[in-house]
XYZ file of C-alpha atoms in Angstrom:
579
model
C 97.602 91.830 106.994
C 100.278 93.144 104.812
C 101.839 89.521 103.793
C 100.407 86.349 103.421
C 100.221 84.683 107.020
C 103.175 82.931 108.032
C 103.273 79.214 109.029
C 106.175 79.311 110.860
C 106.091 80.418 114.182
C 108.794 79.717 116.864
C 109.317 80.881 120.023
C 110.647 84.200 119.459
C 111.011 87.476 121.621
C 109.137 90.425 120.426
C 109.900 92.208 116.958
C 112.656 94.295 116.849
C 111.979 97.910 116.440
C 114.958 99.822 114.935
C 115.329 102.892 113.873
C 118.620 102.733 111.179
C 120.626 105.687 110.336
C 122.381 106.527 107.148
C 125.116 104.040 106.462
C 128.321 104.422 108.995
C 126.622 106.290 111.600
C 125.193 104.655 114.593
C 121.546 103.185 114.593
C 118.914 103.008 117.707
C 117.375 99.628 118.511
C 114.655 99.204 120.523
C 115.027 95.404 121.501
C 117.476 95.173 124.867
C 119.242 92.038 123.376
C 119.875 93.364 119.779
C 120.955 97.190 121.703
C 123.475 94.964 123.778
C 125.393 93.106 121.304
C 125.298 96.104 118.956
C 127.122 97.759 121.472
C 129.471 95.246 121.993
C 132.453 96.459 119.836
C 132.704 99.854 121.451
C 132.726 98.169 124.590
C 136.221 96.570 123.074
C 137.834 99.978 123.227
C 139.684 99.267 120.013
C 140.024 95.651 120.130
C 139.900 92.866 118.029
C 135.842 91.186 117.671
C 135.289 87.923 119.331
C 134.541 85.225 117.596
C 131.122 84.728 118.880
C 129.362 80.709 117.975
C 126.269 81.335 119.646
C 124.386 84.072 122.277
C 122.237 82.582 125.740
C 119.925 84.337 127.311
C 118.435 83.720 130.969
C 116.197 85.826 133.644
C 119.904 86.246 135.797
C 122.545 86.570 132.719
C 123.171 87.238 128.795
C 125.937 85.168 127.489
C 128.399 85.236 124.628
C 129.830 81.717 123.489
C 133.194 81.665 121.906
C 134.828 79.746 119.077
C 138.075 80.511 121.193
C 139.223 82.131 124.369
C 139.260 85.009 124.965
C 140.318 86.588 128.556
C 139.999 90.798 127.714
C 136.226 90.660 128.377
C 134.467 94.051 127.132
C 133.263 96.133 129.235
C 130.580 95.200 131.620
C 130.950 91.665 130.729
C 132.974 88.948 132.911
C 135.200 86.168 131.554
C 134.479 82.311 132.549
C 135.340 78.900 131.189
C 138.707 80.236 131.015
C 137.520 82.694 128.514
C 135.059 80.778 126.136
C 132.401 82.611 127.555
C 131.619 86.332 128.599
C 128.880 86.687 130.929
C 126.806 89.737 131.813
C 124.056 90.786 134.092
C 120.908 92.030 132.456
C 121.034 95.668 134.130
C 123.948 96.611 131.526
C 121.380 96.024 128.497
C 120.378 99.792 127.468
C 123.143 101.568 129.305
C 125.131 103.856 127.630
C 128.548 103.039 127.368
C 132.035 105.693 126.428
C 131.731 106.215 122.520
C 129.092 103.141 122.052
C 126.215 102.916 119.710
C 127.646 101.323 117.003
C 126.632 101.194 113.923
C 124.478 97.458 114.376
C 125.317 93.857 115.236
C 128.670 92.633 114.031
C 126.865 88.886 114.036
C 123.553 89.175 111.968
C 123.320 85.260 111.889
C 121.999 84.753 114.994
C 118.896 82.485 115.057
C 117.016 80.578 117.787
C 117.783 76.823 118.311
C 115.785 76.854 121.567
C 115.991 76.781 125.075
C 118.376 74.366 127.576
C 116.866 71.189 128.563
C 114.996 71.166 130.957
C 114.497 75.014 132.088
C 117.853 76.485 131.159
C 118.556 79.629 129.297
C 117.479 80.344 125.644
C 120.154 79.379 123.051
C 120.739 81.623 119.652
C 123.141 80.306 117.150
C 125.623 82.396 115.042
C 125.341 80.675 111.555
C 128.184 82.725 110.098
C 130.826 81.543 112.656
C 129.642 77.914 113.045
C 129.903 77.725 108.666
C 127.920 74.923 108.100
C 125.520 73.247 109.930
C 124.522 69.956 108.766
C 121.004 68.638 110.310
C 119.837 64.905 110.950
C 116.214 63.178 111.552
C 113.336 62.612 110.119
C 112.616 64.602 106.929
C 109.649 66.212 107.974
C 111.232 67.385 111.012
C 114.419 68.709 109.397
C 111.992 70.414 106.960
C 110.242 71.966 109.292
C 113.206 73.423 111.614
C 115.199 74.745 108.425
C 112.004 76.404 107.288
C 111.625 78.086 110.692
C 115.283 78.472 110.468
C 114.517 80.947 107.229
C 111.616 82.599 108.675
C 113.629 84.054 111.596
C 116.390 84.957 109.255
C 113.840 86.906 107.212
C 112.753 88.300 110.544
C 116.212 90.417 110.276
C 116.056 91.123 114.267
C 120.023 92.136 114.087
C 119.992 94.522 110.935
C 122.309 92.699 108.473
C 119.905 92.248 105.829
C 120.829 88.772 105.293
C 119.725 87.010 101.939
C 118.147 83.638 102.113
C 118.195 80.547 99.653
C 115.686 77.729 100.384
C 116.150 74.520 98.489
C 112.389 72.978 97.688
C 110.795 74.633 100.843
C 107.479 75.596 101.220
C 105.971 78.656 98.815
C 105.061 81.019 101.707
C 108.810 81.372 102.495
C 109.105 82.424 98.986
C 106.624 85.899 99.902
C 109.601 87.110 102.184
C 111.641 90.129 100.609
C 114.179 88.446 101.742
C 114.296 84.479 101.106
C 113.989 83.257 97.439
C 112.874 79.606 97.149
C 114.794 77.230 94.394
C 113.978 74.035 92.809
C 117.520 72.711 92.645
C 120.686 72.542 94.508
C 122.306 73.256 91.580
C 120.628 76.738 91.705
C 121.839 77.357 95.317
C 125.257 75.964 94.521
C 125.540 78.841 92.034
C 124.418 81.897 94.206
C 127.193 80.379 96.864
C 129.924 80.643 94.386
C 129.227 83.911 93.389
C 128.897 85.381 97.081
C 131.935 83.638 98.189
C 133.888 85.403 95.510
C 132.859 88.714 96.457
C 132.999 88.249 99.995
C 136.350 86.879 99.888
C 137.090 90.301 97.479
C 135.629 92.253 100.235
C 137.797 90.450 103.230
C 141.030 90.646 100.839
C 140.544 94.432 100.487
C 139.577 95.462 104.286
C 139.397 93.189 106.940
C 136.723 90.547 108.077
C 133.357 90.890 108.219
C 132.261 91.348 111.513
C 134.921 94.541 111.640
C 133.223 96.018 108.331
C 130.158 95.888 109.837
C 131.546 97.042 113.037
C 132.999 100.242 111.640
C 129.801 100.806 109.052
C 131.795 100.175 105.822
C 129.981 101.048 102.712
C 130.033 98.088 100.168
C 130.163 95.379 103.200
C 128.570 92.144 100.981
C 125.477 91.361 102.906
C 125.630 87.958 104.324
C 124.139 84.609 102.626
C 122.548 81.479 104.056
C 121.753 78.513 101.624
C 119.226 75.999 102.973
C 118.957 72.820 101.775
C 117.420 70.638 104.022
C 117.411 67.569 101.548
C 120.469 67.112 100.940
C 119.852 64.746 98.158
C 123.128 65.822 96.084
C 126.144 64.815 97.656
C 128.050 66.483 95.728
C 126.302 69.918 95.565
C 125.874 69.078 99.371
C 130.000 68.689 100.202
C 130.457 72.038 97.748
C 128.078 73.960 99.629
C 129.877 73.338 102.557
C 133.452 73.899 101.622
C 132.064 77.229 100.892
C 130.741 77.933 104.167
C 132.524 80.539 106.226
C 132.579 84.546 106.700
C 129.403 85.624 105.165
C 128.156 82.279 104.204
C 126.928 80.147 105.756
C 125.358 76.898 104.896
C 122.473 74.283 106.403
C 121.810 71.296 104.594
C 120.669 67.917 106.103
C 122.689 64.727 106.401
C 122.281 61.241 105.097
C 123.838 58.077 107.237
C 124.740 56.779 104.416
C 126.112 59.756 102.386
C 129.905 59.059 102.056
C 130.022 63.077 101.998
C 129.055 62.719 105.795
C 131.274 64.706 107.713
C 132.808 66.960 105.014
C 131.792 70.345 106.314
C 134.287 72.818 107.883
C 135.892 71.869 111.170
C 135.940 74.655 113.623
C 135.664 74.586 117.140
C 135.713 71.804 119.814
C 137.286 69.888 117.060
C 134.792 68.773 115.264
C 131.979 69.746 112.801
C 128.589 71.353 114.165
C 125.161 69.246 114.081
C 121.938 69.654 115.266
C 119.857 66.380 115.903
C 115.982 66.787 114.982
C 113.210 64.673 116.791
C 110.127 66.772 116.635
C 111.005 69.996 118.833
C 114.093 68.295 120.786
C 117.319 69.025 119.370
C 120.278 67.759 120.372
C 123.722 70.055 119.346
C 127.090 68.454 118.772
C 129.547 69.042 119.584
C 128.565 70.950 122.381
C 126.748 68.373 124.039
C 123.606 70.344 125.088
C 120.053 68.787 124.703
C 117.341 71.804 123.611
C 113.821 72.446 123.283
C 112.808 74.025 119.968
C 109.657 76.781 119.743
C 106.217 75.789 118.141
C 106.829 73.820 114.882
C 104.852 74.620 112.045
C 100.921 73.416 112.193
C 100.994 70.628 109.141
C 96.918 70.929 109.588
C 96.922 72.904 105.744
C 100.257 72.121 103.969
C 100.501 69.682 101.294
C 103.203 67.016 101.610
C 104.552 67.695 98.386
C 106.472 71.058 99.290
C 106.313 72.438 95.617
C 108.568 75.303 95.588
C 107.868 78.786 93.852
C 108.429 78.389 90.288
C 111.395 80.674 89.323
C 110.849 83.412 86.311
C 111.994 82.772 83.061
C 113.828 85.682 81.422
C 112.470 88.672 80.566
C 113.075 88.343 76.954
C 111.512 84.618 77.456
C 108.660 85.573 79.131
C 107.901 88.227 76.812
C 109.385 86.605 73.671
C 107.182 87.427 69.845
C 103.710 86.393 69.879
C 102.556 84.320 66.799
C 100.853 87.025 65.341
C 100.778 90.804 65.875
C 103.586 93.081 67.112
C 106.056 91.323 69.347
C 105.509 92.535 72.841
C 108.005 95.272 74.419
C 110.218 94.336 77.284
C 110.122 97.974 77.718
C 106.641 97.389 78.421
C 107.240 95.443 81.867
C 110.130 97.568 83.398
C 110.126 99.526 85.943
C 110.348 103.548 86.154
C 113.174 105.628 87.793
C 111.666 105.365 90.620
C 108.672 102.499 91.262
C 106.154 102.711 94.430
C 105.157 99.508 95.224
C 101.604 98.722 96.551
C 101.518 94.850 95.993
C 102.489 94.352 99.393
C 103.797 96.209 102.174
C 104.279 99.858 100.249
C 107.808 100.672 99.300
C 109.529 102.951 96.763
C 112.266 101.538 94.953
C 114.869 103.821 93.567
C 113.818 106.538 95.766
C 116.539 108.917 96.337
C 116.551 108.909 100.039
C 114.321 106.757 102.341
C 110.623 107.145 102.967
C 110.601 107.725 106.808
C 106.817 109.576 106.427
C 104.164 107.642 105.914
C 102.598 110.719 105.324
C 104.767 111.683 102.582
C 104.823 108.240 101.340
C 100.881 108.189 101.229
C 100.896 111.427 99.517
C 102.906 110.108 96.407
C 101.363 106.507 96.157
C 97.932 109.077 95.752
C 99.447 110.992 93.027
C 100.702 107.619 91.391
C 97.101 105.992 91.322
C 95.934 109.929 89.829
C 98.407 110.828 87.043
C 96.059 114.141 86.193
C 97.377 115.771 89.800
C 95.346 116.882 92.633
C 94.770 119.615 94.298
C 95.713 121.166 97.900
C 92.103 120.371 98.731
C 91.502 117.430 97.468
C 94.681 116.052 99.125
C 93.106 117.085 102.418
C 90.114 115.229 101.534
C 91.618 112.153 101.307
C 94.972 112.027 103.045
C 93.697 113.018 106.151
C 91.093 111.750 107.939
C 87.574 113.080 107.330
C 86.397 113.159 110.994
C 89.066 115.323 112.330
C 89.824 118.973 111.740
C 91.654 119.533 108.287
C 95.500 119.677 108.211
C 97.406 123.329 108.304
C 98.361 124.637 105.344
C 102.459 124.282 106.533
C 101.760 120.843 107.461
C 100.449 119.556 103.966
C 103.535 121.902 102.727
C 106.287 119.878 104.877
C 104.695 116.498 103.803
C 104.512 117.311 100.201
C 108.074 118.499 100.964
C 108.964 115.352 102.206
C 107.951 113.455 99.321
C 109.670 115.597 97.243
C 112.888 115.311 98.332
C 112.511 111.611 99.246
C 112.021 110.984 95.197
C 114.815 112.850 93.908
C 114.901 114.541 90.778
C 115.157 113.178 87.031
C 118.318 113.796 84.765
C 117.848 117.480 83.853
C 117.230 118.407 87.779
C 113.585 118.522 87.525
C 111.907 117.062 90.819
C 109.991 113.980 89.925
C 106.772 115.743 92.627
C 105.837 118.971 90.597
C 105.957 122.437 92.580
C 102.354 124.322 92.785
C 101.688 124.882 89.417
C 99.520 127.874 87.916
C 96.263 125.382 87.958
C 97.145 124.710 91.901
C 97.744 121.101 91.168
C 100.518 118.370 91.912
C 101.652 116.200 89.631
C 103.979 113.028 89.632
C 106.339 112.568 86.896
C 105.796 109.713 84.006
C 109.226 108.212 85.185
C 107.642 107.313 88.454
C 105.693 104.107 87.784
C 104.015 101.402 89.686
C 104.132 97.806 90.441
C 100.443 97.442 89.450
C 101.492 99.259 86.041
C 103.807 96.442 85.785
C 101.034 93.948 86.479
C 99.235 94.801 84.563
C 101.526 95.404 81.141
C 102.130 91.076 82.285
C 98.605 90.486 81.801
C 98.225 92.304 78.631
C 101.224 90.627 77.075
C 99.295 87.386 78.295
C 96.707 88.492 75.750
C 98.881 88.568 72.620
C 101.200 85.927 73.651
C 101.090 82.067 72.393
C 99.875 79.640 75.667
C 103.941 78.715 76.486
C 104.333 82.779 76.585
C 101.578 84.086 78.304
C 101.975 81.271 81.344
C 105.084 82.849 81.776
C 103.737 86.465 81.714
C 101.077 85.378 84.074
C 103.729 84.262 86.455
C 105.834 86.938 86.032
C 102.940 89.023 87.243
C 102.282 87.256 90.146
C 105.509 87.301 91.171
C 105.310 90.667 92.051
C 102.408 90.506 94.321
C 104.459 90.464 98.359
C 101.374 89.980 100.132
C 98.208 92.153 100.767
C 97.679 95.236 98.765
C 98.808 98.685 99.839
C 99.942 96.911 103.171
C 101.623 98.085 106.323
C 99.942 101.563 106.447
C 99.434 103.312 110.561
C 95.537 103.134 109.209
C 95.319 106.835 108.667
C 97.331 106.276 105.754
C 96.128 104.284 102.324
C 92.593 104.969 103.372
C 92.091 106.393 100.115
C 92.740 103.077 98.795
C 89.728 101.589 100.375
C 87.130 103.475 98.463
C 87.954 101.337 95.581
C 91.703 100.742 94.466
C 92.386 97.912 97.164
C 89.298 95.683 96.287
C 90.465 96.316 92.324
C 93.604 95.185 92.942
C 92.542 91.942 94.922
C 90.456 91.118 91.773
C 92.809 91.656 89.492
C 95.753 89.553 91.348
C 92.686 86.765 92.220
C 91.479 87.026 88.480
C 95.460 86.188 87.291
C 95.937 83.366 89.604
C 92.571 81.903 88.073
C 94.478 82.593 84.502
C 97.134 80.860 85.005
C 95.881 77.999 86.980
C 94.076 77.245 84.000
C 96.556 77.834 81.730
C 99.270 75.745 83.624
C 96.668 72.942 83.754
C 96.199 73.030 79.952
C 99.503 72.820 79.616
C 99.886 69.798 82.176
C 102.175 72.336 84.600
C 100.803 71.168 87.852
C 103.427 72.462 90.256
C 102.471 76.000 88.518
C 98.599 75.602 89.071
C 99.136 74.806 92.358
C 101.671 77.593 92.944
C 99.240 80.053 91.794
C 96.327 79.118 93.655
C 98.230 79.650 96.793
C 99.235 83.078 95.615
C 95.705 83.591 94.964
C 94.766 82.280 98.275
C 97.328 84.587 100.031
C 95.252 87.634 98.913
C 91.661 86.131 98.589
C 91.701 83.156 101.357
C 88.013 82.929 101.014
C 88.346 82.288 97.070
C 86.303 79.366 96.442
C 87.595 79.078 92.863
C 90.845 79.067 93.956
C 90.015 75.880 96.149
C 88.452 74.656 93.390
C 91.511 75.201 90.498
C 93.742 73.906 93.830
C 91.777 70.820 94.362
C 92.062 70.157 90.599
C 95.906 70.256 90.554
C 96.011 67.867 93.347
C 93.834 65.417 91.496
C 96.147 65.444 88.672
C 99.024 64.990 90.638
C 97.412 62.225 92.291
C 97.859 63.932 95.647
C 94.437 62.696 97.732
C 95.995 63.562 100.934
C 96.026 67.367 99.606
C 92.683 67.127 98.405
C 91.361 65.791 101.778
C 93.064 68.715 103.435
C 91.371 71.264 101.218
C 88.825 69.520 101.243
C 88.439 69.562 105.601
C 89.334 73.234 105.142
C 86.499 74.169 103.470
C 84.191 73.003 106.313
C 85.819 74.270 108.864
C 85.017 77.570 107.306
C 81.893 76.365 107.376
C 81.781 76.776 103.141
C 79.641 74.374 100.851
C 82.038 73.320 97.828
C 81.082 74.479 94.227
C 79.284 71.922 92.503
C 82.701 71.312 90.098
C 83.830 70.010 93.289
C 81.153 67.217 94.334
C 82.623 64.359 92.554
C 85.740 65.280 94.651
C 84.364 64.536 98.084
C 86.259 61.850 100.591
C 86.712 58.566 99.192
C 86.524 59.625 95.247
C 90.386 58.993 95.021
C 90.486 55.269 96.392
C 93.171 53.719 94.873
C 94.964 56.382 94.341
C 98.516 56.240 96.414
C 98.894 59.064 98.954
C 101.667 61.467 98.665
């Protein structure tokens, strides 16, 4: 797997498979619904976006749910309900329509609330046009929707890239590019501010949102969604949602007693939008419409205690002066012109135009990890695999090509992948680095750092591990990797979250112990140190229902428990209050 494995798994359609073009030019999608609705606005011929609240699908119709009426359907679609709804038969998905294409969906919000009661169609919400969305029930059940809620929006099945902000939800969220998990409303409040100000720039200086995205506008703000689905902070709760609108929008749970009740934006039907929680029923106001909500999330191996990813101190913090010896380098911890990143899914940041080879991307991530070059043969060897008949020479020449061009060149026009050179050998540049270079300059300013410093090194580290090592290769490519690099790696990021376990529990940082022994557990989930460093930060908390989960973990996979852990067995904590 390239990322740790999600919890959260509602009913969803199959992953969307798109294939995006260079900004303002159209982009192919694979996935009928998300090939429909991108092709909505040159359906319009010219006109004005709907105002779309929410999207239904069903075996005999798609559906498009207005905030207002509209009667000049586009084309292909039919106007009902007196023009709050546009209806249209499945057979238009994929065809081809006068000028379409488009250059994506004009409504990236769009997230599953589940399907009719009791066999009606399936129901996706539009975040962005309904603002804020304000949830009720029972916490766990709230929790456990807006997580799912995140997950999808992660997902990014309509190509908006939308950021996420999760207020005290669980850590695995916090391994998505795209969702960053905070400890405080106060936190969330702040990134709201900020994007409402420049989205409000944005809609000042062109038009609305959905018709920058609709025309492929470069500098469109990507949209933001702040969950909080505590709500304990009234007042950071009504803020929130007098920011909600066009580009932000806002879920946060609701208290009967909070005199802030009520104080989100009123669009349509009159009234403010809320979705009802019992378990996986939903009831949606003001529409009126009861719904059935996919699989919740298994609670069989999550602690109660939803400790959120603790958030980085600064870099000059985290690598502030040691108490003796030279004072450590930021320097030392930032990245290169351009950084290929292995600690999860493999990237390249800074790259001057987009990998779209693995090939190509394989080929420089091998260079990277072998700074004294390699030859044409050698990259043969171990690019390509070993059972099959070698690669042409004009085939390892258009990859290497590839690569080339895809990492640009440094400030005096030198490309950062040499050309042939007299000794036949190809050579990266010094200004293309690594994450794992990073990692590891973290761990070595752990070394000469006092205990306060180095936890936050340690973490700092961590933080850039995304999920498995060298992940989301065809199979052919990172094979290299398995010879030895990948199991290295996996040590390294286990050995770290043993590190700072430790040093968090010196330092009586529970919430970070435990934090890192998930991260470890994300990489190495048969770790039984980890359990055991885990187990330990539950004990100090005073968390025994934790430690019984851990604890009934362990046997199911059928592993005895290291002998630290014996005096930890059922019924050691008795008297201890459950979480």
């Amino acid at each position: 797997m390239s990322r740790p494995a999600a919890l959260f798994d509602p009913l969803r359609g199959p992953a969307v498979a798109r294939i995006a073009g260079p900004p303002g030019r159209p982009s192919e999608f694979s996935d009928p619904l998300v090939r429909l609705l991108a092709a909505v606005p040159a359906r319009l011929d010219g006109r004005p976006l709907p105002r779309v609240v929410a999207v239904t699908t069903a075996r005999e119709s798609i559906g498009l749910l207005l905030s207002e009426p509209r009667v000049d359907p586009a084309a292909g679609f039919e106007a009902i309900d007196g023009g709050l709804t546009w209806t249209a038969e499945p057979l238009t998905i994929g065809r081809t329509h006068p000028g379409g294409g488009g250059c994506g969906v004009p409504w990236p919000l769009l997230v599953p609330f589940g399907r009719v009661v009791p066999d009606g169609p399936a129901v996706m919400a539009n975040l962005e046009e309904l603002g804020g969305l304000e949830l009720s029930g029972e916490p766990a059940d709230v929790l456990a929707l807006a997580e799912s809620l995140a997950a999808d929006l992660a997902a990014d099945r309509f190509g908006g890239h939308p950021g996420v902000v999760c207020v005290n939800c669980a850590w695995e969220l916090d391994a998505l590019d795209a969702v960053r998990v905070v400890t405080s409303p106060s936190r969330a409040l702040a990134d709201a501010e900020t994007h409402r100000r420049r989205v409000d720039a944005a809609g000042a200086q062109w038009a609305s949102l959905p018709e920058l995205r609709r025309h492929g506008i470069r500098g469109t703000p990507r949209p933001l969604v702040i969950i909080d689905p505590h709500g304990h902070d009234p007042q950071s709760r009504a803020r929130l949602l007098s920011l909600a609108g066009p580009g932000l929008a806002v879920v946060t749970a609701t208290h009967s007693q909070d005199p802030t009740a009520g104080a989100g934006p009123r669009r349509a039907f009159g009234d403010r939008w809320r979705l009802h929680v019992n378990g996986r029923s939903l009831r949606w106001e003001p529409v009126g419409v009861n719904l059935r909500f996919g699989d919740q999330p298994s609670p069989t191996f999550v602690p109660d205690l939803r400790i959120a990813a603790p958030e980085p101190s600064s870099l000059r913090e985290a690598a502030g002066r040691t108490a003796a010896g030279p004072p450590p380098s930021a320097a030392e911890v930032l990245p290169g012109a351009v950084e290929l990143q292995v600690l999860g899914v493999v990237q390249a940041a800074g790259a001057a135009v987009p990998f779209t080879s693995q090939r190509a991307l394989d080929l420089a991530c091998y260079l990277a990890f072998h700074r004294d070059g390699a030859t044409v043969d050698k990259l043969r060897y171990w690019l390509w695999r070993r059972g099959g008949p070698p690669p042409r020479a004009k085939t390892l020449a258009n990859v290497v090509s590839r690569a080339r061009v895809c990492l640009g060149r440094d400030a005096d026009g030198e490309p950062y992948l040499s050309y042939l050179g007299a000794d036949g050998v190809y050579r990266l540049s010094e200004q293309v680095t690594t994450d794992l270079e990073r990692f590891a300059s973290w761990r070595k300013l752990a070394d000469r750092a006092p205990p306060q410093q180095a936890l936050e090194c340690l973490r700092a580290a961590l933080r850039l591990v995304r999920g498995a090592p060298f992940g989301g290769g065809s199979g052919e490519t990172f094979s290299w990797a398995d010879a030895s690099w990948r199991s290295h790696v996996e040590y390294l990021v286990d050995s770290t979250a043993h590190r700072l376990a430790d040093a968090a529990l010196d330092l009586d940082r529970v919430e970070v112990a435990r934090w890192a022994t998930l991260r470890g557990l994300a990489i190495t989930p048969d770790c039984e140190q980890c359990y055991q460093r885990r187990i330990a930060a539950a004990r100090r908390s005073g968390y025994r229902r934790e430690v019984d989960l851990v604890m009934r973990h362990m046997d199911e996979l059928q592993r005895e428990p290291l002998p630290e852990l014996d005096d930890l067995a059922t019924g050691a904590l008795e008297g201890v209050p459950l979480a």
